[in-house]
Short mmCIF file of C-alpha atoms in Angstrom, two decimals:
data_model
loop_
_atom_site.label_atom_id
_atom_site.label_comp_id
_atom_site.label_asym_id
_atom_site.label_seq_id
_atom_site.Cartn_x
_atom_site.Cartn_y
_atom_site.Cartn_z
CA MET A 44 37.58 22.85 -219.30
CA LEU A 45 35.60 19.70 -220.07
CA ASP A 46 32.91 19.67 -222.67
CA PRO A 47 29.47 19.55 -220.93
CA GLU A 48 27.99 17.38 -223.69
CA LEU A 49 30.81 14.86 -223.32
CA LEU A 50 30.35 14.78 -219.52
CA GLU A 51 26.65 14.19 -220.00
CA ARG A 52 27.29 11.26 -222.36
CA ILE A 53 29.78 9.76 -219.91
CA THR A 54 27.29 10.10 -217.04
CA ALA A 55 24.51 8.53 -219.13
CA ARG A 56 26.74 5.62 -220.14
CA ARG A 57 27.83 5.10 -216.53
CA ALA A 58 24.14 4.92 -215.50
CA GLU A 59 23.47 2.37 -218.28
CA LEU A 60 26.38 0.26 -217.07
CA TYR A 61 25.17 0.36 -213.45
CA ASP A 62 21.73 -0.78 -214.61
CA LEU A 63 23.26 -3.55 -216.69
CA GLU A 64 25.40 -4.62 -213.75
CA ALA A 65 22.32 -4.82 -211.51
CA GLN A 66 20.50 -6.94 -214.11
CA LEU A 67 23.48 -9.26 -214.46
CA VAL A 68 23.79 -9.67 -210.69
CA GLU A 69 20.11 -10.60 -210.50
CA GLN A 70 20.40 -12.99 -213.45
CA LEU A 71 23.52 -14.60 -211.95
CA ALA A 72 21.70 -15.17 -208.66
CA LYS A 73 18.81 -16.85 -210.52
CA VAL A 74 21.21 -19.05 -212.51
CA ARG A 75 23.07 -20.12 -209.37
CA SER A 76 19.79 -20.88 -207.62
CA GLU A 77 18.55 -23.00 -210.53
CA ARG A 78 21.89 -24.80 -210.74
CA ASP A 79 21.66 -25.66 -207.04
CA GLU A 80 18.10 -26.91 -207.49
CA LEU A 81 19.19 -29.11 -210.40
CA ALA A 82 21.99 -30.59 -208.31
CA ILE A 83 19.50 -31.44 -205.57
CA ALA A 84 17.06 -32.92 -208.10
CA GLU A 85 19.86 -35.02 -209.58
CA ARG A 86 20.81 -36.42 -206.16
CA VAL A 87 17.17 -37.23 -205.37
CA LEU A 88 16.72 -38.90 -208.78
CA GLU A 89 19.83 -41.03 -208.27
CA ARG A 90 18.65 -42.09 -204.81
CA VAL A 91 15.10 -42.88 -205.95
CA SER A 92 16.33 -44.70 -209.09
CA GLY A 93 18.58 -46.86 -206.95
CA GLU A 94 15.72 -47.70 -204.62
CA ILE A 95 13.39 -48.51 -207.53
CA ALA A 96 16.03 -50.69 -209.19
CA GLY A 97 16.49 -52.57 -205.92
CA ASP A 98 12.73 -53.02 -205.56
CA ARG A 99 12.38 -54.25 -209.14
CA ALA A 100 15.20 -56.73 -208.71
CA SER A 101 13.41 -58.29 -205.77
CA ILE A 102 10.03 -58.52 -207.54
CA SER A 103 8.82 -62.04 -208.06
CA PRO A 104 5.46 -63.19 -209.41
CA VAL A 105 2.79 -62.75 -206.78
CA SER A 106 -0.31 -64.87 -206.35
CA GLY A 107 -3.64 -63.14 -206.13
CA GLN A 108 -7.29 -64.05 -205.80
CA VAL A 109 -9.75 -63.76 -208.70
CA ALA A 110 -13.26 -65.18 -208.32
CA GLY A 111 -12.08 -67.12 -205.31
CA ARG A 112 -9.28 -68.87 -207.21
CA ALA A 113 -5.56 -68.37 -206.77
CA VAL A 114 -4.02 -66.82 -209.90
CA MET A 115 -0.54 -65.62 -210.74
CA LEU A 116 -0.32 -61.86 -211.27
CA VAL A 117 1.80 -60.54 -214.11
CA PRO A 118 4.93 -58.68 -212.91
CA HIS A 119 5.48 -55.04 -213.85
CA ARG A 120 6.84 -54.61 -217.33
CA GLY A 121 10.35 -53.29 -217.77
CA PRO A 122 13.40 -53.72 -219.99
CA GLU A 123 15.14 -55.98 -217.46
CA ILE A 124 12.14 -58.30 -217.00
CA GLN A 125 12.62 -61.62 -218.80
CA GLU A 126 9.91 -63.82 -220.24
CA ALA A 127 10.85 -66.55 -217.75
CA VAL A 128 9.33 -64.58 -214.85
CA LEU A 129 5.88 -64.76 -216.44
CA PRO A 130 3.44 -67.42 -215.30
CA PRO A 131 3.48 -70.56 -217.51
CA GLY A 132 0.14 -69.70 -219.11
CA TYR A 133 1.48 -66.37 -220.33
CA GLN A 134 4.65 -68.01 -221.59
CA ARG A 135 2.51 -70.44 -223.65
CA ILE A 136 0.60 -67.49 -225.14
CA LEU A 137 3.85 -65.82 -226.19
CA THR A 138 5.05 -69.08 -227.77
CA VAL A 139 1.82 -69.47 -229.77
CA VAL A 140 1.93 -65.86 -230.98
CA ARG A 141 5.59 -66.20 -232.00
CA GLN A 142 4.91 -69.44 -233.91
CA ALA A 143 1.91 -67.98 -235.74
CA GLY A 144 4.11 -65.67 -237.78
CA GLY A 145 1.33 -63.13 -238.22
CA PRO A 146 -1.76 -61.69 -236.56
CA VAL A 147 -3.43 -63.95 -234.02
CA THR A 148 -7.13 -63.97 -233.23
CA ALA A 149 -7.87 -64.13 -229.53
CA ARG A 150 -11.04 -65.53 -228.02
CA GLN A 151 -12.37 -65.69 -224.52
#
């Protein structure tokens, strides 16, 4: 004959294991769902980054109107943008600042 106390402990442990299994199943489903979402986000990011890189490569200085005069707008700043794409006036400013060797006072 089996010990009733031992049977009770086995039954209690079995119930604990079923509860743990249910929690793990739920957690696994959440992890898989998040993993799938990250994969989608990664694909979207790659696609958008490619489109942005293509757009930036085709950016050239654009003329605009200020106070009725045509002016050259400054292109968007980025690591791949070279000083040569800046309008000549801005390039002269950079040259003066570089040659100064220290702080430069600006005036209007």
